PDB file of C-alpha atoms and ligand atoms in Angstrom:
ATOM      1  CA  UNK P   1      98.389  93.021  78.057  1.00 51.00           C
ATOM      2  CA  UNK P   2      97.528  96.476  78.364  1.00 59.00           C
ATOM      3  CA  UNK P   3      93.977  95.914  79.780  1.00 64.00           C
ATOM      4  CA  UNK P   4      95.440  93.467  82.567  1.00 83.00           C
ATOM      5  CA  UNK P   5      97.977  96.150  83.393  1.00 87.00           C
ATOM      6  CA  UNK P   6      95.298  98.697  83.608  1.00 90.00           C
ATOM      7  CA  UNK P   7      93.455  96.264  85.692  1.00 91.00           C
ATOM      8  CA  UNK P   8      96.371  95.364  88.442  1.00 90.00           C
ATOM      9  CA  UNK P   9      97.083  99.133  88.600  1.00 94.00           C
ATOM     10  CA  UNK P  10      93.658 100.031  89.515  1.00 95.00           C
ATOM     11  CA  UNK P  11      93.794  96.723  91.804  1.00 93.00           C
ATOM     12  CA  UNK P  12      97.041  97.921  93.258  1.00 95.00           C
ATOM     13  CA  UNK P  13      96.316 101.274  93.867  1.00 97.00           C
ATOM     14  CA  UNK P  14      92.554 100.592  94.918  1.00 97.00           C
ATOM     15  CA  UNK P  15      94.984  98.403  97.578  1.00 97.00           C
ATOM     16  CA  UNK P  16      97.265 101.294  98.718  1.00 98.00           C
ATOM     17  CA  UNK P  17      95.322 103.539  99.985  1.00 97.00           C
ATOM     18  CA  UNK P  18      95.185 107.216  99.272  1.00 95.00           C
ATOM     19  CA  UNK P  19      99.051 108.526 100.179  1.00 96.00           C
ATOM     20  CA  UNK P  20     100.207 106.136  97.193  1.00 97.00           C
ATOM     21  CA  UNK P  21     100.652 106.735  93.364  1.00 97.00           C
ATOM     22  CA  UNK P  22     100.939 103.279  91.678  1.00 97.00           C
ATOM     23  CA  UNK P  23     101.965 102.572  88.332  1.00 96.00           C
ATOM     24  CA  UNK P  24     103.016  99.466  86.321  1.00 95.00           C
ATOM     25  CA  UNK P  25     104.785 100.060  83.329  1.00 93.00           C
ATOM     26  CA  UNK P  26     106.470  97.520  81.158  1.00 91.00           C
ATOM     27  CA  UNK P  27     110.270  97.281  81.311  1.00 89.00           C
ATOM     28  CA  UNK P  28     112.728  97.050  77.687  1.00 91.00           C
ATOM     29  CA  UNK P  29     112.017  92.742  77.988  1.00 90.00           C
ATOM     30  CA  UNK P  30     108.279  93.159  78.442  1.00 89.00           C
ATOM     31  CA  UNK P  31     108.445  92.465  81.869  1.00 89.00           C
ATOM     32  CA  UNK P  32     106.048  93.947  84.348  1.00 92.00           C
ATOM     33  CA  UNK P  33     107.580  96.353  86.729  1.00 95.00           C
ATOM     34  CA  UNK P  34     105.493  97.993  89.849  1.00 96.00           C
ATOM     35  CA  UNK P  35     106.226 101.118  91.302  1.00 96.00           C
ATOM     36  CA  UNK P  36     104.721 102.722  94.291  1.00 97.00           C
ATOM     37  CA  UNK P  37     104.659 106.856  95.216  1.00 97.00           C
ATOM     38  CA  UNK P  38     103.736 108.167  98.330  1.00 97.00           C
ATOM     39  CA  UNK P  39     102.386 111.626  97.411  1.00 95.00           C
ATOM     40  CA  UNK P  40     103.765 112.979 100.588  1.00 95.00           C
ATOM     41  CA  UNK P  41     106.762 112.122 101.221  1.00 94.00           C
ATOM     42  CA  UNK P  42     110.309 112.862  99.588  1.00 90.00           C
ATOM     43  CA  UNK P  43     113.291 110.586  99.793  1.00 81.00           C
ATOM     44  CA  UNK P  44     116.950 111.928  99.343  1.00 78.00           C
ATOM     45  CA  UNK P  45     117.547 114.509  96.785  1.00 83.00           C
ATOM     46  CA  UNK P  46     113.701 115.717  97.157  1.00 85.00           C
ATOM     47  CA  UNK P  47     112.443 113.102  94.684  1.00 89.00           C
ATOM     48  CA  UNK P  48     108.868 111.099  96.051  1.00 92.00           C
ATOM     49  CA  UNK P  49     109.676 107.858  97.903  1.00 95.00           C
ATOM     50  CA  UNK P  50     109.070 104.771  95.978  1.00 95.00           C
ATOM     51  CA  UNK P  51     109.386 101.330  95.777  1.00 95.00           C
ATOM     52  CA  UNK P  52     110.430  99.993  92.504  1.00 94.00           C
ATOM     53  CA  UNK P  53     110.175  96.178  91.954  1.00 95.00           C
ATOM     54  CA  UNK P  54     110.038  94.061  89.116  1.00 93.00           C
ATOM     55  CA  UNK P  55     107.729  91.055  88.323  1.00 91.00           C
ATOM     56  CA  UNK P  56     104.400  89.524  87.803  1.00 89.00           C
ATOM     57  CA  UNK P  57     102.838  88.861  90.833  1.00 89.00           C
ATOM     58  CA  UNK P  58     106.017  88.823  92.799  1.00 90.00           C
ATOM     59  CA  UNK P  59     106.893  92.099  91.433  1.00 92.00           C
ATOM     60  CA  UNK P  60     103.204  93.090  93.357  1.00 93.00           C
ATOM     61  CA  UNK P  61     103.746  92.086  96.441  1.00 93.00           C
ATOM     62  CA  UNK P  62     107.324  92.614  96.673  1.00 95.00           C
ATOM     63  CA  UNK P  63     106.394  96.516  96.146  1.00 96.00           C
ATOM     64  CA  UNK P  64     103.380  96.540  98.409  1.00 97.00           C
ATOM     65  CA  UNK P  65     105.104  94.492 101.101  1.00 96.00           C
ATOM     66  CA  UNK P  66     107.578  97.576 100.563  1.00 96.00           C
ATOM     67  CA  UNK P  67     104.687 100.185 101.086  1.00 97.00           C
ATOM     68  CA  UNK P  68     103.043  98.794 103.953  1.00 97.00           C
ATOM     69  CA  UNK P  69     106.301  99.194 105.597  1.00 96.00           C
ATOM     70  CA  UNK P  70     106.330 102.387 104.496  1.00 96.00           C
ATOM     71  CA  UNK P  71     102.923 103.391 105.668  1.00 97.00           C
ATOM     72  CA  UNK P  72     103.430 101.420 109.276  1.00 96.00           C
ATOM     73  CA  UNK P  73     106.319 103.881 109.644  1.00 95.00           C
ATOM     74  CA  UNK P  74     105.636 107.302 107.760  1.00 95.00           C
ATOM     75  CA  UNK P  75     101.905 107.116 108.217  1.00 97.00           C
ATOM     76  CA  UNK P  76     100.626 105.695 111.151  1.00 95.00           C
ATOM     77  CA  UNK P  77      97.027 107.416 110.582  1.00 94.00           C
ATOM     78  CA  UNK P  78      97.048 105.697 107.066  1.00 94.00           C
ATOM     79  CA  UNK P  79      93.875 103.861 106.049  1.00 94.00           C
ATOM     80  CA  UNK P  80      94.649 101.561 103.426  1.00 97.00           C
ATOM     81  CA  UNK P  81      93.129  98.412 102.680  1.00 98.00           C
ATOM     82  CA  UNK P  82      96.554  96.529 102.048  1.00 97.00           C
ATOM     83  CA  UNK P  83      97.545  97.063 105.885  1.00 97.00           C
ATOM     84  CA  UNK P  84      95.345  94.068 106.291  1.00 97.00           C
ATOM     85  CA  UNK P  85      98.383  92.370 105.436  1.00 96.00           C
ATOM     86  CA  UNK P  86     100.799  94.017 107.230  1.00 96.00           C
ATOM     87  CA  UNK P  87     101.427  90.685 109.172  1.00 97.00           C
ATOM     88  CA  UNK P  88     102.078  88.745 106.298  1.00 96.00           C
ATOM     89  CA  UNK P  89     104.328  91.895 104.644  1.00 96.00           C
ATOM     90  CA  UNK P  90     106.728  91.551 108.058  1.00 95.00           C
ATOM     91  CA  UNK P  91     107.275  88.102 107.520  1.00 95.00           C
ATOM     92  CA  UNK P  92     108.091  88.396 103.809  1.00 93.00           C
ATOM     93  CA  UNK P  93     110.200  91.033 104.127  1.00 91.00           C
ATOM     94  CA  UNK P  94     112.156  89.447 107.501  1.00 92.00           C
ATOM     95  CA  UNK P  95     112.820  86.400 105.306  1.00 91.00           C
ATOM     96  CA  UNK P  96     113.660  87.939 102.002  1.00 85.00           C
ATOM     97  CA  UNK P  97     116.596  89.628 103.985  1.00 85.00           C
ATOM     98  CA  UNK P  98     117.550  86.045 105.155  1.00 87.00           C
ATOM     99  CA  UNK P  99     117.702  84.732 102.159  1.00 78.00           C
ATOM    100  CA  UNK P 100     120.276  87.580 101.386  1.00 65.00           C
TER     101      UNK P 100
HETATM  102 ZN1   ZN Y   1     105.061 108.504 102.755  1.00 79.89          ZN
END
């Protein structure tokens, strides 16, 4: 378990790009949770934006459809490989809100 986490947090953050801090840590049912920093950018209260989202590989892409967003609006000059998918991010994201 721990290698494959250290493995999908290199993956993840190799993803990124070089605002984000990722992390995966293990929540109190052993469940995978991924959580994504920008380094340069503060959120309410002066604590680092994040996106915080449980799961596997849902948890993965639920986060990094989360920080492409992110980096689409904050960081227009960002150069991270996951903006490859920023197409596929929008349409997640559009129809996880429907499903709301
Ligand atoms: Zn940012």
């Amino acid at each position: 378990m721990t290698a494959s986490k250290a493995a999908r947090e290199k993956r993840a953050a190799a993803q990124a790009g070089p605002y984000a801090r990722v992390r995966i840590d293990l929540d109190d049912r052993q469940r995978l949770v991924h959580k994504i920093t920008c380094t340069s950018c503060t959120a309410r209260g002066d604590r680092p934006w994040s996106a915080y989202r449980p799961g596997g590989d849902n948890g993965y892409l639920a986060a990094m459809d989360r920080w492409i967003l992110h980096l689409v609006q904050r960081h227009p000059d960002a150069d991270a490989p996951c903006l490859a998918y920023r197409a596929e991010a929008e349409v997640r994201l559009t129809q996880r809100r429907e499903q709301r």
